Short mmCIF file of C-alpha atoms in Angstrom, two decimals:
data_model
loop_
_atom_site.label_atom_id
_atom_site.label_comp_id
_atom_site.label_asym_id
_atom_site.label_seq_id
_atom_site.Cartn_x
_atom_site.Cartn_y
_atom_site.Cartn_z
CA TYR A 1 104.83 135.59 120.69
CA ASN A 2 107.45 134.64 123.07
CA ILE A 3 104.60 133.79 125.58
CA ARG A 4 103.15 131.84 122.84
CA MET A 5 105.97 130.06 121.95
CA GLU A 6 107.09 128.96 125.63
CA LYS A 7 103.68 127.86 125.79
CA ASP A 8 103.98 125.95 122.89
CA LYS A 9 107.26 124.40 123.77
CA THR A 10 105.58 123.24 127.40
CA GLN A 11 102.34 121.81 125.36
CA ILE A 12 105.74 119.83 123.57
CA ASN A 13 107.04 118.16 126.55
CA ASN A 14 104.05 117.24 127.48
CA THR A 15 101.71 114.48 125.36
CA PRO A 16 101.56 114.78 121.17
CA HIS A 17 104.98 115.78 120.39
CA ARG A 18 106.65 113.34 123.20
CA HIS A 19 104.17 110.64 121.83
CA ALA A 20 105.63 111.07 118.25
CA ILE A 21 108.78 110.40 119.12
CA HIS A 22 108.13 107.03 120.80
CA SER A 23 105.38 105.80 118.38
CA THR A 24 108.22 106.23 115.67
CA LEU A 25 110.39 104.56 116.86
CA ALA A 26 107.93 101.76 117.70
CA HIS A 27 106.77 101.80 113.97
CA SER A 28 110.42 101.39 113.12
CA TYR A 29 111.04 98.36 115.50
CA TYR A 30 108.06 96.61 114.21
CA PHE A 31 109.19 97.57 110.66
CA HIS A 32 112.53 95.27 111.72
CA LEU A 33 110.29 92.11 113.18
CA VAL A 34 108.37 92.48 109.70
CA THR A 35 110.92 92.23 107.50
CA LEU A 36 112.83 90.11 109.88
CA LEU A 37 109.51 87.59 109.36
CA LEU A 38 109.30 88.01 106.04
CA GLY A 39 113.05 86.79 105.59
CA VAL A 40 112.77 83.51 107.19
CA VAL A 41 109.50 82.94 105.24
CA LEU A 42 111.00 83.86 101.92
CA ASP A 43 114.27 81.34 102.89
CA ILE A 44 111.76 78.95 104.30
CA PHE A 45 110.52 78.50 100.55
CA PHE A 46 113.59 79.44 98.75
CA PRO A 47 116.54 78.37 100.51
CA ILE A 48 119.13 80.42 99.13
CA ARG A 49 122.69 79.72 100.81
CA ILE A 50 125.39 82.57 100.85
CA PHE A 51 128.19 81.05 102.62
CA SER A 52 129.60 77.86 102.10
CA VAL A 53 132.34 77.80 105.37
CA SER A 54 130.69 77.24 108.69
CA VAL A 55 133.07 80.27 109.66
CA MET A 56 130.07 82.53 109.77
CA VAL A 57 128.07 81.09 112.49
CA PRO A 58 130.95 82.10 115.36
CA ILE A 59 131.01 85.03 113.40
CA GLY A 60 126.91 85.44 113.70
CA PHE A 61 126.69 84.35 117.34
CA PHE A 62 129.63 86.82 118.36
CA MET A 63 127.50 89.98 115.99
CA LEU A 64 124.28 88.71 118.45
CA LEU A 65 126.55 89.02 121.47
CA ILE A 66 127.36 92.52 120.58
CA ALA A 67 124.00 93.78 119.28
CA THR A 68 122.52 92.61 122.76
CA MET A 69 124.99 94.58 124.54
CA ILE A 70 124.62 97.56 122.47
CA ILE A 71 121.28 97.67 122.66
CA ILE A 72 121.20 97.06 126.61
CA TRP A 73 124.07 99.86 127.07
CA ALA A 74 121.11 102.08 124.71
CA GLN A 75 118.61 101.28 126.98
CA PHE A 76 120.52 102.08 129.99
CA SER A 77 122.12 105.72 128.81
CA TYR A 78 118.19 106.52 128.01
CA LYS A 79 117.53 109.43 129.59
CA ASN A 80 114.60 111.59 129.80
CA LEU A 81 114.80 114.83 128.85
CA ALA A 82 111.15 116.05 129.82
CA GLY A 83 110.63 119.51 131.62
CA LYS A 84 114.59 120.21 131.41
CA GLU A 85 116.54 122.79 130.07
CA VAL A 86 118.21 120.87 127.61
CA THR A 87 121.58 121.82 126.57
CA LYS A 88 123.90 120.10 123.71
CA GLU A 89 125.87 117.72 126.61
CA HIS A 90 122.37 116.27 127.92
CA PHE A 91 122.51 113.97 124.50
CA PHE A 92 126.16 112.89 124.89
CA HIS A 93 125.93 109.96 127.48
CA GLY A 94 126.71 106.40 126.95
CA ALA A 95 125.68 104.69 123.64
CA TYR A 96 124.48 107.89 122.29
CA CYS A 97 128.11 109.72 122.61
CA TYR A 98 128.65 107.31 119.50
CA SER A 99 124.99 107.00 117.49
CA ARG A 100 121.86 109.12 117.80
CA ASN A 101 119.96 105.98 117.08
CA PRO A 102 121.83 102.91 118.80
CA THR A 103 119.11 100.84 119.39
CA HIS A 104 118.83 100.32 115.98
CA TRP A 105 122.08 99.79 114.98
CA GLY A 106 121.88 96.71 117.56
CA ILE A 107 118.81 95.28 115.95
CA PHE A 108 120.36 95.85 112.72
CA ILE A 109 123.42 93.60 114.07
CA LEU A 110 121.01 91.25 115.65
CA ILE A 111 119.08 90.43 112.62
CA LEU A 112 122.17 90.44 110.57
CA GLY A 113 124.07 88.04 113.11
CA PHE A 114 120.90 85.94 112.81
CA GLY A 115 121.14 85.72 109.13
CA PHE A 116 124.83 84.51 108.94
CA ILE A 117 123.91 82.28 111.51
CA MET A 118 121.27 80.94 109.19
CA ASN A 119 123.02 81.11 106.47
CA ALA A 120 119.55 82.70 104.93
CA PHE A 121 120.30 84.84 101.91
CA PHE A 122 116.68 86.58 102.41
CA ILE A 123 117.30 87.47 106.28
CA ILE A 124 120.30 88.94 105.47
CA VAL A 125 119.49 91.20 102.56
CA LEU A 126 115.90 92.22 104.00
CA SER A 127 117.75 92.94 106.95
CA LEU A 128 120.38 95.98 104.59
CA ILE A 129 117.14 97.40 103.36
CA SER A 130 115.20 97.00 106.53
CA VAL A 131 118.14 99.59 107.70
CA ILE A 132 118.13 101.83 104.98
CA LEU A 133 114.52 102.09 104.49
CA THR A 134 114.06 102.82 108.61
CA LYS A 135 116.91 105.43 108.57
CA LEU A 136 115.30 107.11 105.22
CA ILE A 137 111.81 106.57 106.59
CA PHE A 138 111.25 106.48 110.53
CA LEU A 139 114.42 107.97 111.91
CA LYS A 140 114.27 110.76 109.83
CA LYS A 141 110.60 111.48 111.02
CA HIS A 142 111.88 110.77 114.42
CA GLU A 143 115.06 113.33 114.17
CA SER A 144 112.79 116.02 112.73
CA VAL A 145 110.77 115.65 115.70
CA MET A 146 113.58 115.87 118.37
CA GLN A 147 114.75 119.12 116.14
CA TYR A 148 111.29 120.32 116.96
CA ILE A 149 111.27 119.57 120.37
CA PHE A 150 115.13 120.04 121.15
CA GLY A 151 116.25 122.85 118.69
CA ALA A 152 119.40 123.72 118.75
CA PRO A 153 121.18 121.66 121.33
CA TYR A 154 119.95 118.26 119.15
CA GLN A 155 121.06 120.10 116.18
CA GLU A 156 124.66 120.41 117.36
CA TYR A 157 124.28 117.09 118.92
CA LYS A 158 123.53 115.88 115.33
CA LYS A 159 126.45 118.10 114.07
CA SER A 160 128.47 116.04 116.57
CA VAL A 161 127.11 112.75 116.47
CA LYS A 162 126.99 111.62 112.58
CA LEU A 163 125.67 107.93 113.20
#
């Protein structure tokens, strides 16, 4: 039994489950893109403005700047854990010390900032819906695969980093 489990772990570190991690994340990014595009289309046909003050434009640009920095930081912080004996500490680096999914937060803030700049009701509302749905659907699946692959170290990491 233990030999089979070790063999399964080796296979997990290779193709199918590793692919499931990246595939799930890619699908969630596409979902954000589709909701953004839907928001843009809806705002073209049904322009509903939320803010009457132009103070939201600089706030939106600031959000774009922060979001871009978060996404870049997350990408530079990413570590490939394939073939390593993983401990809880392997997950604590860079942006991943603060969030288990910093790229998703960056994308959300990016889209929300764009919605503020455009003063676009549908972009803002759909960005909120998008972040909730990706958390409930895609990131839930992503975390279950991570839990399956990395086991206890990932579980400890999840307990420490809530976002």
